[in-house]
Amino acid sequence: MEQATTQTQVVFHKKKKAKHGFSAMHVIMLLFLIIYTFLLFLLLFWGLMTASKSIHDWIGWGEDPNYAGFPRYWIDDTTGQPAFISNLQRVLRHSTYTKSDGTEVGIGTMLMNSILYSLGCAFFNTLVPFVTAYACAKYRNPVSKILVTTAIVVMSIPIVGSTPAALLLTYQLNLYNHIWGQWVMKANYLGVYFLVFYAAFLSQPKAYHEAAVVDGASDFAVMTRIAMPLCMGEFGTVLLINFITFWNDYQTPFIYMPDKPTLAYNTWAMMSRMSDADLSYPPSVIMAAVILLVPVLVLFLVFQKRLLQNIDIGGIKG
Amino acid sequence: MTQTITPHKKRGRSRVASTIFYICLVIWPILQFLVFYVWINAKSIIMAFQVYDDTGAMHWGFGNFALVLTHRADNPNLDDVIRGGAMSLLSYALTVVVTIPLGLFSAYYIGKKMPGSGFFRVVLFLPSIIPEIVLVVLYKYFVINALPDYMAALGWQNFGDWLSKSNGATWQQQYFMVMFFTLIITGFGTSVLMYSNAMSKVSVEVLDAAKIDGARGWSEFWHIVLPAVWPTVMVFLVSGVSSIFLNQIHLWSFYDYDAPVQLQTYGYILYHESTEIITTSAVNDSKANILSAFGLLMTAVAIPLTFLVKWALQKIGPKED
């Protein structure tokens, strides 16, 4: 399916590649995109610069405050270390959270929580629609039809405000305050990725499956050795998108597992704890943001091609 | 004694094995759906009609709805509800007026493979993977601290003063609107990729025919490209309607519990109130029930509105000739 759709795409692009007919609209868009890019990079660069500033540099203390410029002093005079390292240490020292039972957790635990939450939720939130889509595409019976129809109907009905009932259920099922509780809640088949996987499985030639059956392959073997490997590209892309989504999410853990703080939660909490003397300067909080951003940026740089090539309506190309 | 297996029996066994295998595949998603979708939403509806009095006794009725419409949980009057709706609608209007057109024009530029399009494609997608809280932290301090210095360097000396006091708005609102607008215009990266992929499906024959007829630039975009990507635009417009009542416009990240009342959206109110029903041991029933009623009211508006917008867009949207 992907190959079929890209054929016209390539022709369209090749044709246009030969000659750039600039119209007024293209010039305006080019200017807009240049300004956009400049502002985005300015923001990221400013963030990195600020995370490298000492408190002395930021406030001024006898000089003008240095909010916008390059760092004036690379060494933090209060610690005698590079300002970047000092800010990092300050964030690590203050990344603590007191749980409901009074015990305190540090940034190591938060990192572990982030990894477990993001990886687990991403895996189950990808695997369940993947397997269900295969079942619906391969076994065309009334149950499969109901599952597909339900997925479409649920997507078009907006339901607001069911969080209290969901919270109540997590209490009753003992899922509240557990990371695995979130894995269970996210292990649903609903959503646009189910339809994407469904379309991908439907487009597979039946001859592959039939040949395997003639050779004596079981249902399980057909699924795991023929059908799923052919859709691993889509699976990988959705897994990656889901991982980034859950890594960045701090609101769900805040409500459903308050005693399992993640790194994203820590960044938010640091911003709202600016009254703490040691955290009352933006360089420290921005350093916390940098710590959260680095893994996502690395993932993006490594898998950029896969993410950008496979994205289509609702997420990925079917 | 040797047992003979006939082809008929073999087929029968294989069918049973297939059925068992199929059941194993679908049993979890069905159970998960029944518990975490059907049960939760049914429970939410039931809770909306369960009213707790001062003694803690439960009655059935519309008391929670009345409380929402007159007091909105703990705020004093109906004005707040109306204001919340206005901010929610404003965020949707900004999406329609700013984000979608910018996304479409950018996608058109990229789809036409104009100079730098590969690079801009990556740049436009970048904000989509950056955590919301990181963008908020950066924008917040950038706008408050650094932007006035940069603007002064560009000749607008009083930008800092303008930002902190004007137009009858509080400085918090003023700062927020600047940051919110910046976030809106940086938030259309994913849509650009989707639009440009949809645009790539426009057949080359149609483009050639349009070119012969003299269509270029705006004319080509309006008459050829826009009708082709309209189904994708519709997805964004319709899903935007359904999330009007959930959109927090980054308020929780900016202000946590203390967002100015004038800025609050329904999405923010719902999330804010939901965080307050959590206690260490149990959900506070009374507040949970009022919130369920609030959610049910929003849903009752959102469902017909979503279908109405979808119907209207199908009727009035551009069509390929």
XYZ file of C-alpha atoms in Angstrom:
639
model
C 0.000 0.000 0.000
C 2.789 2.335 0.971
C 4.659 1.542 -2.239
C 1.552 2.139 -4.300
C 0.949 5.550 -2.784
C 4.545 6.662 -3.042
C 4.706 6.005 -6.779
C 2.689 9.094 -7.706
C 4.421 10.980 -4.943
C 7.833 10.363 -6.477
C 6.656 11.384 -9.934
C 5.068 14.556 -8.512
C 8.182 15.485 -6.612
C 10.585 14.667 -9.450
C 8.629 16.783 -11.847
C 8.694 19.734 -9.478
C 12.314 19.177 -8.549
C 13.455 20.014 -12.025
C 12.167 23.576 -11.877
C 11.352 25.749 -8.861
C 8.634 28.044 -10.170
C 8.700 30.623 -7.357
C 5.437 32.510 -6.990
C 4.699 35.281 -4.484
C 3.060 32.703 -2.241
C 6.213 30.567 -2.220
C 8.368 33.560 -1.330
C 6.079 34.457 1.587
C 6.128 30.861 2.808
C 9.898 30.676 2.525
C 10.229 33.833 4.614
C 7.799 32.489 7.174
C 9.659 29.172 7.421
C 13.008 30.933 7.811
C 11.633 33.094 10.634
C 9.992 30.056 12.233
C 13.233 28.072 12.101
C 15.216 30.993 13.468
C 12.832 31.462 16.409
C 12.750 27.760 17.244
C 16.512 27.408 17.200
C 16.908 30.690 19.065
C 14.671 29.307 21.806
C 16.553 26.000 22.048
C 19.917 27.731 21.899
C 18.835 30.259 24.513
C 17.734 27.359 26.737
C 21.124 25.693 26.426
C 22.896 29.013 27.072
C 20.780 29.711 30.137
C 21.399 26.233 31.527
C 25.127 27.102 31.291
C 24.848 30.340 33.273
C 25.746 30.701 36.917
C 23.346 32.417 39.303
C 25.825 35.286 39.617
C 25.795 35.683 35.842
C 21.985 35.525 35.616
C 21.248 38.071 38.348
C 24.173 40.375 37.682
C 25.129 41.297 41.252
C 26.586 44.712 40.556
C 26.340 44.307 36.794
C 23.335 44.164 34.461
C 21.388 40.909 34.649
C 22.370 38.574 31.840
C 19.046 37.178 30.613
C 19.607 37.256 26.886
C 23.323 37.080 26.135
C 26.059 34.467 26.115
C 27.353 33.350 29.511
C 29.815 35.915 30.871
C 31.395 33.552 33.374
C 31.753 29.894 32.614
C 32.738 29.099 36.196
C 30.212 29.271 39.026
C 31.974 31.262 41.742
C 29.878 29.708 44.516
C 31.087 26.175 43.716
C 34.246 26.782 41.704
C 32.958 24.415 39.024
C 31.731 25.045 35.487
C 28.280 26.653 35.723
C 26.716 23.933 33.576
C 27.958 21.250 35.998
C 26.861 23.296 39.018
C 23.348 23.667 37.639
C 23.239 19.956 36.843
C 24.305 19.088 40.397
C 21.742 21.497 41.830
C 18.971 19.836 39.833
C 20.114 16.347 40.815
C 20.271 17.374 44.452
C 16.799 18.895 44.451
C 15.082 16.233 42.361
C 13.398 14.641 45.312
C 9.835 13.671 45.959
C 8.187 12.742 49.237
C 5.779 9.857 48.808
C 2.509 9.495 50.683
C 4.189 7.164 53.210
C 6.820 9.821 53.990
C 9.742 8.169 52.200
C 11.760 10.212 49.757
C 12.761 9.232 46.231
C 15.561 10.740 44.145
C 16.230 11.275 40.477
C 17.467 7.698 39.961
C 14.062 6.339 40.932
C 12.366 8.974 38.778
C 14.453 7.927 35.796
C 13.575 4.283 36.408
C 9.872 5.199 36.743
C 10.047 7.147 33.478
C 11.634 4.234 31.643
C 9.230 1.640 33.066
C 6.178 3.821 32.466
C 7.137 4.871 28.935
C 8.457 1.538 27.727
C 5.692 -0.559 29.288
C 2.808 1.679 28.223
C 4.257 2.119 24.728
C 4.768 -1.627 24.311
C 1.289 -2.676 25.448
C -0.403 0.260 23.747
C 1.195 -0.889 20.490
C 1.052 -4.660 20.889
C -2.670 -4.951 21.690
C -3.920 -3.016 18.628
C -1.328 -4.856 16.520
C -2.534 -8.322 17.546
C -6.222 -7.345 17.465
C -5.829 -5.827 14.000
C -4.246 -9.057 12.790
C -7.120 -11.104 14.242
C -9.731 -8.848 12.608
C -7.990 -8.818 9.230
C -7.238 -12.548 9.116
C -10.446 -13.967 10.603
C -13.356 -12.187 8.951
C -16.287 -13.082 11.217
C -19.027 -11.101 13.031
C -16.878 -10.599 16.154
C -14.104 -9.067 14.052
C -16.620 -6.819 12.319
C -17.979 -5.653 15.669
C -14.450 -4.911 16.915
C -13.607 -2.821 13.839
C -16.918 -0.957 13.936
C -16.536 -0.297 17.657
C -13.067 1.181 17.124
C -14.427 3.581 14.492
C -17.496 4.561 16.534
C -15.481 5.155 19.712
C -13.089 7.424 17.802
C -15.919 9.629 16.620
C -17.683 9.972 19.983
C -16.018 12.489 22.277
C -16.469 11.567 25.929
C -15.539 14.166 28.521
C -15.015 13.864 32.247
C -14.781 10.144 32.933
C -11.596 10.568 34.996
C -13.376 10.321 38.400
C -14.962 7.002 37.419
C -11.635 5.762 36.052
C -9.921 6.734 39.302
C -12.547 4.883 41.284
C -11.976 1.789 39.182
C -8.212 1.924 39.647
C -8.789 1.955 43.417
C -11.159 -0.990 43.252
C -8.875 -3.065 41.021
C -5.759 -2.109 42.995
C -4.238 -0.479 39.914
C -3.862 2.919 41.591
C -0.295 4.045 42.298
C 1.259 1.160 40.358
C 3.155 1.492 37.094
C 1.840 -1.885 35.974
C -1.648 -0.513 36.619
C -1.013 1.990 33.842
C 0.270 -0.798 31.579
C -3.059 -2.581 32.061
C -5.048 0.598 31.408
C -3.074 1.404 28.261
C -3.293 -2.146 26.894
C -6.378 -1.341 24.816
C -6.917 -1.784 21.111
C -8.821 1.453 20.501
C -7.410 4.348 18.555
C -6.169 5.260 15.142
C -3.199 2.880 15.228
C -5.559 -0.097 15.280
C -6.995 1.096 11.954
C -3.511 1.660 10.569
C -2.414 -1.878 11.506
C -5.721 -3.269 10.242
C -5.191 -1.650 6.830
C -1.611 -2.944 6.737
C -2.664 -6.550 7.501
C -5.534 -6.370 5.000
C -3.132 -5.319 2.267
C -0.910 -8.389 2.732
C -1.247 -10.896 -0.134
C -3.295 -13.889 1.001
C -1.053 -16.177 -1.040
C 1.717 -15.877 1.587
C -0.568 -17.131 4.333
C -2.075 -19.878 2.174
C 1.339 -21.159 1.105
C 2.399 -21.386 4.747
C -0.787 -23.294 5.649
C -0.214 -25.750 2.770
C 3.284 -26.311 4.193
C 1.662 -27.250 7.510
C 2.114 -23.995 9.439
C -0.190 -23.501 12.423
C -2.255 -20.350 12.991
C 0.346 -19.172 15.468
C 3.192 -19.767 12.998
C 1.369 -17.902 10.210
C 0.878 -14.937 12.528
C 4.367 -14.797 14.040
C 6.468 -15.908 11.048
C 4.580 -14.503 8.060
C 2.090 -11.744 8.875
C 3.735 -9.875 11.748
C 7.266 -9.674 10.308
C 5.795 -8.027 7.197
C 4.314 -5.249 9.384
C 7.261 -4.736 11.722
C 8.014 -1.329 10.132
C 4.611 0.019 11.162
C 4.929 -1.637 14.590
C 8.326 0.000 15.192
C 7.123 3.449 14.183
C 4.040 3.321 16.404
C 6.129 1.984 19.292
C 8.514 4.908 18.893
C 5.734 7.508 18.700
C 4.041 5.983 21.741
C 7.305 5.892 23.694
C 7.899 9.600 23.068
C 4.276 10.392 23.989
C 4.470 8.538 27.310
C 7.957 9.852 28.106
C 6.636 13.406 27.735
C 3.409 12.780 29.669
C 3.417 13.965 33.266
C -0.295 14.536 33.817
C -1.416 10.900 33.737
C 1.224 9.704 36.225
C 0.384 12.691 38.417
C -3.236 11.543 38.719
C -3.012 7.758 38.597
C 0.364 7.032 40.222
C 1.325 10.016 42.385
C 3.897 7.990 44.330
C 5.761 7.053 41.122
C 7.086 10.436 39.972
C 8.679 10.533 36.523
C 11.294 12.876 35.071
C 8.595 14.836 33.226
C 6.736 15.269 36.500
C 9.989 16.378 38.141
C 10.459 19.173 35.582
C 6.927 20.412 36.166
C 7.345 20.163 39.952
C 10.621 22.110 39.834
C 8.959 24.922 37.950
C 6.190 25.104 40.523
C 8.710 24.909 43.408
C 10.504 28.084 42.405
C 10.037 29.342 45.955
C 12.812 26.983 47.112
C 15.871 29.201 47.529
C 18.184 26.963 45.560
C 15.717 26.536 42.690
C 14.546 30.106 42.443
C 16.650 30.851 39.362
C 15.600 29.887 35.850
C 19.004 28.321 34.942
C 18.289 25.472 37.393
C 14.774 24.812 36.128
C 15.889 25.028 32.509
C 18.605 22.492 33.301
C 15.860 20.113 34.532
C 14.098 20.640 31.204
C 17.330 19.884 29.323
C 17.683 16.582 31.227
C 14.167 15.586 30.153
C 14.706 16.697 26.576
C 18.003 14.949 25.822
C 16.717 11.325 25.518
C 13.847 12.386 23.241
C 16.172 14.444 21.052
C 18.614 11.537 20.746
C 15.768 9.205 19.760
C 14.536 11.737 17.229
C 17.971 12.186 15.674
C 18.543 8.419 15.445
C 15.084 7.497 14.119
C 14.229 10.758 12.361
C 13.934 9.134 8.934
C 11.571 6.422 10.157
C 9.384 8.922 12.008
C 9.140 11.394 9.164
C 8.739 8.910 6.330
C 6.034 6.830 7.903
C 3.833 9.562 9.256
C 0.475 9.995 7.599
C -3.032 10.755 8.758
C -3.421 10.052 12.439
C 0.154 8.983 12.831
C 1.555 6.600 10.247
C 1.068 5.641 6.672
C -1.051 2.532 6.204
C -5.182 -50.567 17.195
C -4.290 -47.755 14.865
C -6.718 -44.858 14.611
C -7.261 -43.496 11.115
C -7.557 -39.725 10.780
C -9.727 -38.807 7.834
C -9.304 -35.442 5.997
C -12.740 -34.475 7.291
C -11.643 -35.002 10.924
C -8.398 -33.166 10.234
C -10.308 -30.170 8.912
C -12.587 -30.245 11.940
C -9.626 -30.249 14.368
C -7.934 -27.480 12.487
C -11.112 -25.387 12.628
C -11.382 -25.919 16.396
C -7.714 -25.005 16.813
C -8.227 -21.872 14.713
C -11.276 -20.871 16.763
C -9.392 -21.345 20.032
C -6.469 -19.354 18.658
C -8.809 -16.559 17.538
C -10.459 -16.429 20.958
C -7.024 -16.149 22.576
C -6.238 -13.175 20.338
C -9.421 -11.203 20.941
C -10.311 -12.087 24.521
C -8.012 -9.475 26.108
C -9.036 -6.509 23.932
C -12.721 -7.342 24.451
C -12.373 -7.642 28.233
C -10.216 -4.529 28.417
C -12.777 -2.594 26.377
C -15.671 -3.781 28.548
C -13.908 -2.851 31.781
C -11.985 0.295 30.879
C -14.379 1.838 28.384
C -17.903 0.527 28.856
C -17.777 0.154 32.635
C -15.976 3.448 33.245
C -18.350 5.453 31.058
C -21.442 3.704 32.419
C -20.193 4.334 35.947
C -19.526 7.957 35.084
C -23.125 8.406 33.906
C -24.487 6.707 37.025
C -22.274 8.836 39.289
C -23.595 12.004 37.645
C -27.058 11.223 39.031
C -25.927 10.191 42.510
C -26.274 13.131 44.877
C -24.719 13.149 48.353
C -26.292 15.290 51.064
C -24.572 16.809 54.096
C -25.015 13.639 56.128
C -23.247 11.612 53.441
C -26.437 9.826 52.387
C -26.854 9.164 48.676
C -29.959 10.112 46.642
C -30.748 9.902 42.962
C -31.471 13.115 41.069
C -30.239 16.086 39.069
C -28.654 17.907 41.999
C -25.105 17.568 40.629
C -26.126 19.150 37.326
C -27.806 22.034 39.129
C -24.670 22.515 41.209
C -22.474 22.561 38.105
C -24.644 25.097 36.316
C -24.991 27.405 39.262
C -21.758 27.019 41.198
C -19.333 25.002 39.071
C -18.095 23.027 42.053
C -16.458 25.759 44.139
C -16.591 28.909 42.042
C -19.334 31.377 42.672
C -21.466 31.746 39.573
C -22.478 30.820 36.087
C -20.205 33.465 34.567
C -17.228 31.194 35.135
C -18.868 28.412 33.180
C -19.546 30.779 30.296
C -16.014 32.163 30.492
C -14.576 28.641 30.483
C -16.553 27.916 27.336
C -15.343 31.107 25.706
C -11.680 30.274 26.312
C -12.209 26.719 25.071
C -13.802 28.067 21.891
C -11.053 30.663 21.488
C -8.430 27.936 21.498
C -10.377 26.093 18.783
C -10.809 29.294 16.779
C -7.067 29.909 16.918
C -6.499 26.397 15.613
C -8.862 27.013 12.710
C -7.622 30.499 11.872
C -3.897 30.139 12.554
C -2.655 26.579 12.901
C -4.487 24.878 10.039
C -3.764 27.522 7.354
C -0.113 27.749 8.417
C 0.139 23.964 8.337
C -1.436 23.813 4.882
C 0.767 26.531 3.368
C 3.905 24.988 4.864
C 2.913 21.564 3.575
C 2.297 23.021 0.119
C 5.786 24.527 0.125
C 7.316 21.238 1.276
C 5.151 19.135 -1.061
C 6.349 21.189 -4.028
C 9.934 20.343 -3.065
C 10.891 24.002 -2.948
C 14.400 24.942 -1.691
C 15.082 23.712 1.858
C 11.877 21.681 2.038
C 13.615 18.581 3.485
C 15.199 20.669 6.230
C 11.965 22.550 7.033
C 10.127 19.230 7.240
C 12.421 18.145 10.078
C 12.296 21.542 11.783
C 8.503 21.723 11.698
C 8.208 18.265 13.233
C 10.700 18.989 16.012
C 8.279 20.748 18.435
C 5.961 17.727 18.246
C 8.497 15.505 19.974
C 9.703 18.052 22.532
C 7.876 17.507 25.847
C 5.149 20.100 26.405
C 6.565 20.943 29.817
C 9.992 21.678 28.279
C 8.486 24.043 25.720
C 6.493 25.733 28.457
C 9.552 26.147 30.711
C 11.606 27.576 27.855
C 8.875 29.915 26.566
C 7.928 31.080 30.021
C 11.399 32.297 30.980
C 12.275 33.364 27.462
C 9.224 35.622 27.155
C 9.519 37.032 30.663
C 13.294 37.498 30.816
C 15.013 37.460 27.450
C 12.421 38.665 24.933
C 12.255 42.257 26.281
C 16.065 42.495 25.857
C 15.930 41.180 22.300
C 13.042 43.478 21.405
C 14.925 46.443 22.899
C 17.894 45.531 20.702
C 15.528 45.619 17.721
C 14.276 49.079 18.675
C 11.144 48.345 20.760
C 12.467 49.702 24.047
C 9.174 49.506 25.948
C 8.307 45.949 25.078
C 8.862 44.812 28.669
C 6.489 47.510 29.971
C 3.915 46.710 27.295
C 4.099 43.062 28.284
C 3.642 43.676 31.963
C 0.799 46.215 32.011
C -1.738 47.141 29.393
C -5.212 46.821 27.939
C -6.870 46.170 31.275
C -5.458 42.662 31.322
C -3.379 41.438 34.218
C 0.310 40.863 33.565
C -0.272 37.137 33.945
C -2.864 37.134 31.163
C -0.701 39.296 28.969
C 2.323 37.021 29.378
C 0.202 33.983 28.874
C -1.376 35.174 25.654
C 2.052 35.891 24.167
C 3.298 32.456 25.174
C 0.101 30.728 24.120
C 0.207 32.313 20.693
C 3.840 31.275 20.272
C 2.996 27.729 21.301
C 0.096 27.626 18.862
C 2.254 28.609 15.933
C 4.911 26.094 16.862
C 2.379 23.328 17.313
C 1.462 22.413 13.770
C 4.423 20.214 12.860
C 2.674 16.842 12.719
C -0.159 18.259 10.661
C 2.355 19.535 8.082
C 3.620 16.003 7.520
C 0.107 14.661 7.149
C -0.928 17.417 4.763
C 2.194 17.020 2.652
C 1.634 13.254 2.423
C -1.978 13.859 1.385
C -0.808 16.435 -1.178
C 1.643 13.962 -2.652
C -1.318 11.853 -3.763
C -2.523 14.546 -6.187
C -2.124 12.976 -9.622
C 0.510 14.461 -11.845
C -1.934 14.580 -14.792
C -4.237 16.905 -12.866
C -1.321 19.188 -11.993
C -0.146 19.250 -15.600
C -3.637 20.038 -16.842
C -3.920 22.869 -14.309
C -0.551 24.228 -15.366
C -1.623 24.297 -19.012
C -4.689 26.240 -17.896
C -2.372 28.766 -16.233
C -2.812 27.742 -12.586
C 0.223 28.560 -10.429
C 0.915 29.415 -6.808
C -2.241 30.464 -5.030
C -4.517 29.337 -7.866
C -3.014 25.845 -7.916
C -3.217 25.653 -4.130
C -6.831 26.807 -3.937
C -8.321 24.875 -6.859
C -6.243 21.689 -6.960
C -4.355 21.035 -3.736
C -6.870 22.178 -1.109
C -9.757 20.025 -2.425
C -7.394 17.034 -2.524
C -6.334 17.419 1.113
C -9.745 18.488 2.380
C -10.536 15.053 3.938
C -7.336 15.381 6.015
C -8.200 18.957 6.993
C -11.632 17.718 8.011
C -10.076 15.170 10.356
C -8.251 17.981 12.161
C -11.297 20.246 12.255
C -13.620 17.520 13.533
C -11.172 16.110 16.069
C -10.572 19.700 17.189
C -14.282 20.095 17.938
C -14.365 16.896 19.935
C -11.415 18.087 22.012
C -12.737 21.613 22.653
C -13.859 20.514 26.091
C -10.618 18.691 26.868
C -8.089 21.251 25.677
C -6.102 22.735 28.562
C -4.165 25.176 26.328
C -1.075 24.399 28.451
C -2.612 26.139 31.490
C -1.736 23.334 33.891
C 1.885 23.431 32.770
C 2.059 27.214 33.135
C 0.130 27.757 36.332
C -0.603 24.350 37.919
C -3.393 25.054 40.456
C -3.448 28.836 40.090
C -4.444 29.727 36.544
C -6.309 33.064 36.410
C -10.065 32.391 36.294
C -10.402 34.434 33.103
C -8.090 32.058 31.273
C -9.494 28.733 32.423
C -10.863 26.297 29.874
C -13.144 23.338 30.540
C -10.220 20.982 29.972
C -8.198 22.789 32.626
C -11.120 22.901 35.086
C -11.776 19.177 34.695
C -8.131 18.220 35.150
C -7.624 20.640 38.021
C -10.683 19.370 39.871
C -9.743 15.753 39.145
C -6.382 16.223 40.850
C -8.210 17.465 43.915
C -10.464 14.448 44.325
C -7.427 12.289 44.946
C -6.756 11.573 48.552
C -4.313 9.068 49.930
C -6.998 6.497 50.567
C -10.079 7.088 48.470
C -11.855 9.213 45.924
C -13.970 11.945 47.427
C -17.376 10.768 46.240
C -19.238 14.049 46.322
C -16.738 15.964 44.196
C -16.260 13.001 41.861
C -19.998 12.921 41.238
C -20.209 16.644 40.544
C -17.333 16.293 38.085
C -19.063 13.367 36.414
C -22.143 15.541 35.930
C -19.929 18.307 34.544
C -18.362 15.830 32.112
C -21.731 14.452 31.072
C -23.008 17.942 30.293
C -19.934 18.611 28.165
C -20.344 15.285 26.396
C -23.988 16.071 25.675
C -22.829 19.221 23.894
C -19.723 17.726 22.273
C -21.352 14.739 20.544
C -24.000 16.602 18.495
C -21.559 19.456 17.868
C -18.974 17.046 16.449
C -21.476 15.433 14.085
C -22.890 18.828 13.109
C -19.459 20.197 12.205
C -18.626 17.008 10.289
C -21.871 17.263 8.335
C -21.375 20.975 7.633
C -17.786 20.480 6.462
C -18.880 17.745 4.088
C -21.549 20.044 2.677
C -19.566 23.255 2.313
C -16.008 21.973 1.850
C -14.173 22.394 -1.464
C -14.695 19.632 -3.996
C -12.424 18.315 -6.715
C -13.842 19.186 -10.140
